[in-house]
Amino acid sequence: MHITTLGIDVAKNVFQLHGVDARGRAVLSRRVKRQQLLDTVANLPACVIGMEACGSAQHWGRAFEQLGHTVKLMRKFPRQGDISKGELPMVW
């Protein structure tokens, strides 16, 4: 199992991890509690970690970078009906 990219769904208590290899095949799908997240990511090889940008993502991103990972924060993908007036021109 060689993870090249890891996606983390940041939540309040339980985090969903989804890792893929260089070919894009899923090699990891796991739910971990907040207390286990740092240890779980520390035991993975250095990879690119993608997370939705939010307040706690900044904290986790700094912690993961100290472990040797590359962190990419992405803005929330708007769902239909989840777009404010100010964001509408950016979507279209």
PDB file of C-alpha atoms in Angstrom:
ATOM      1  CA  MET A   1       0.000   0.000   0.000  1.00  0.00           C
ATOM      2  CA  HIS A   2       1.722   3.163  -1.207  1.00  0.00           C
ATOM      3  CA  ILE A   3      -0.538   6.177  -0.784  1.00  0.00           C
ATOM      4  CA  THR A   4       0.335   9.174  -2.958  1.00  0.00           C
ATOM      5  CA  THR A   5      -2.756  11.274  -2.235  1.00  0.00           C
ATOM      6  CA  LEU A   6      -4.921  11.328   0.868  1.00  0.00           C
ATOM      7  CA  GLY A   7      -8.260  13.085   1.153  1.00  0.00           C
ATOM      8  CA  ILE A   8      -9.528  13.903   4.619  1.00  0.00           C
ATOM      9  CA  ASP A   9     -13.099  14.912   5.377  1.00  0.00           C
ATOM     10  CA  VAL A  10     -12.636  17.149   8.394  1.00  0.00           C
ATOM     11  CA  ALA A  11     -15.444  16.831  10.921  1.00  0.00           C
ATOM     12  CA  LYS A  12     -16.092  17.454  14.581  1.00  0.00           C
ATOM     13  CA  ASN A  13     -15.412  14.015  16.064  1.00  0.00           C
ATOM     14  CA  VAL A  14     -14.949  11.424  13.296  1.00  0.00           C
ATOM     15  CA  PHE A  15     -12.789  11.970  10.204  1.00  0.00           C
ATOM     16  CA  GLN A  16     -13.062  10.035   6.933  1.00  0.00           C
ATOM     17  CA  LEU A  17      -9.766   9.209   5.188  1.00  0.00           C
ATOM     18  CA  HIS A  18      -9.544   8.155   1.543  1.00  0.00           C
ATOM     19  CA  GLY A  19      -6.132   7.324   0.092  1.00  0.00           C
ATOM     20  CA  VAL A  20      -5.219   6.524  -3.507  1.00  0.00           C
ATOM     21  CA  ASP A  21      -2.034   5.270  -5.147  1.00  0.00           C
ATOM     22  CA  ALA A  22      -0.270   6.716  -8.213  1.00  0.00           C
ATOM     23  CA  ARG A  23      -2.756   4.977 -10.525  1.00  0.00           C
ATOM     24  CA  GLY A  24      -5.742   6.459  -8.715  1.00  0.00           C
ATOM     25  CA  ARG A  25      -6.814   3.177  -7.137  1.00  0.00           C
ATOM     26  CA  ALA A  26      -8.311   3.380  -3.675  1.00  0.00           C
ATOM     27  CA  VAL A  27      -5.919   1.791  -1.194  1.00  0.00           C
ATOM     28  CA  LEU A  28      -7.251   3.253   2.055  1.00  0.00           C
ATOM     29  CA  SER A  29     -10.732   4.050   3.296  1.00  0.00           C
ATOM     30  CA  ARG A  30     -10.976   4.504   7.013  1.00  0.00           C
ATOM     31  CA  ARG A  31     -12.887   6.428   9.658  1.00  0.00           C
ATOM     32  CA  VAL A  32     -10.863   7.638  12.609  1.00  0.00           C
ATOM     33  CA  LYS A  33     -11.725   9.538  15.741  1.00  0.00           C
ATOM     34  CA  ARG A  34     -10.198  12.933  16.452  1.00  0.00           C
ATOM     35  CA  GLN A  35      -7.812  11.458  19.043  1.00  0.00           C
ATOM     36  CA  GLN A  36      -6.459   8.938  16.505  1.00  0.00           C
ATOM     37  CA  LEU A  37      -6.059  11.220  13.468  1.00  0.00           C
ATOM     38  CA  LEU A  38      -2.546  12.525  14.074  1.00  0.00           C
ATOM     39  CA  ASP A  39      -1.153   9.072  14.916  1.00  0.00           C
ATOM     40  CA  THR A  40      -2.857   7.527  11.878  1.00  0.00           C
ATOM     41  CA  VAL A  41      -1.438  10.128   9.477  1.00  0.00           C
ATOM     42  CA  ALA A  42       1.990   9.942  11.153  1.00  0.00           C
ATOM     43  CA  ASN A  43       2.164   6.233  10.281  1.00  0.00           C
ATOM     44  CA  LEU A  44       1.544   6.892   6.565  1.00  0.00           C
ATOM     45  CA  PRO A  45       4.314   7.609   4.038  1.00  0.00           C
ATOM     46  CA  ALA A  46       4.734  11.255   3.011  1.00  0.00           C
ATOM     47  CA  CYS A  47       1.987  12.165   0.540  1.00  0.00           C
ATOM     48  CA  VAL A  48      -0.231  15.001  -0.649  1.00  0.00           C
ATOM     49  CA  ILE A  49      -3.152  15.589   1.706  1.00  0.00           C
ATOM     50  CA  GLY A  50      -6.241  17.425   0.491  1.00  0.00           C
ATOM     51  CA  MET A  51      -8.809  18.922   2.839  1.00  0.00           C
ATOM     52  CA  GLU A  52     -11.684  21.364   2.636  1.00  0.00           C
ATOM     53  CA  ALA A  53     -10.550  24.753   3.910  1.00  0.00           C
ATOM     54  CA  CYS A  54     -12.109  25.520   7.278  1.00  0.00           C
ATOM     55  CA  GLY A  55     -10.954  26.702  10.667  1.00  0.00           C
ATOM     56  CA  SER A  56      -9.731  23.353  11.940  1.00  0.00           C
ATOM     57  CA  ALA A  57      -8.145  22.450   8.584  1.00  0.00           C
ATOM     58  CA  GLN A  58      -5.523  25.141   9.208  1.00  0.00           C
ATOM     59  CA  HIS A  59      -4.585  23.469  12.497  1.00  0.00           C
ATOM     60  CA  TRP A  60      -4.475  19.970  11.020  1.00  0.00           C
ATOM     61  CA  GLY A  61      -2.605  21.170   7.935  1.00  0.00           C
ATOM     62  CA  ARG A  62       0.224  22.617  10.023  1.00  0.00           C
ATOM     63  CA  ALA A  63       0.436  19.413  12.058  1.00  0.00           C
ATOM     64  CA  PHE A  64       0.565  17.223   8.924  1.00  0.00           C
ATOM     65  CA  GLU A  65       3.226  19.430   7.302  1.00  0.00           C
ATOM     66  CA  GLN A  66       5.406  18.962  10.387  1.00  0.00           C
ATOM     67  CA  LEU A  67       5.137  15.210   9.731  1.00  0.00           C
ATOM     68  CA  GLY A  68       6.512  15.687   6.188  1.00  0.00           C
ATOM     69  CA  HIS A  69       3.261  15.700   4.208  1.00  0.00           C
ATOM     70  CA  THR A  70       2.254  18.287   1.603  1.00  0.00           C
ATOM     71  CA  VAL A  71      -1.111  19.829   2.445  1.00  0.00           C
ATOM     72  CA  LYS A  72      -3.533  21.367  -0.059  1.00  0.00           C
ATOM     73  CA  LEU A  73      -6.581  23.202   1.262  1.00  0.00           C
ATOM     74  CA  MET A  74      -9.496  23.548  -1.141  1.00  0.00           C
ATOM     75  CA  ARG A  75     -12.484  25.796  -0.937  1.00  0.00           C
ATOM     76  CA  LYS A  76     -15.799  24.099  -0.393  1.00  0.00           C
ATOM     77  CA  PHE A  77     -17.415  22.739  -3.548  1.00  0.00           C
ATOM     78  CA  PRO A  78     -20.800  24.459  -3.742  1.00  0.00           C
ATOM     79  CA  ARG A  79     -23.866  22.279  -3.958  1.00  0.00           C
ATOM     80  CA  GLN A  80     -27.016  23.350  -5.735  1.00  0.00           C
ATOM     81  CA  GLY A  81     -28.826  25.791  -3.479  1.00  0.00           C
ATOM     82  CA  ASP A  82     -25.667  26.253  -1.408  1.00  0.00           C
ATOM     83  CA  ILE A  83     -24.318  29.281  -3.283  1.00  0.00           C
ATOM     84  CA  SER A  84     -24.545  32.835  -2.009  1.00  0.00           C
ATOM     85  CA  LYS A  85     -25.205  35.738  -4.370  1.00  0.00           C
ATOM     86  CA  GLY A  86     -21.623  36.935  -4.100  1.00  0.00           C
ATOM     87  CA  GLU A  87     -20.217  33.551  -5.122  1.00  0.00           C
ATOM     88  CA  LEU A  88     -22.476  32.995  -8.113  1.00  0.00           C
ATOM     89  CA  PRO A  89     -20.282  34.825 -10.685  1.00  0.00           C
ATOM     90  CA  MET A  90     -17.266  32.775  -9.580  1.00  0.00           C
ATOM     91  CA  VAL A  91     -19.115  29.502 -10.149  1.00  0.00           C
ATOM     92  CA  TRP A  92     -20.284  30.382 -13.661  1.00  0.00           C
TER      93      TRP A  92
END
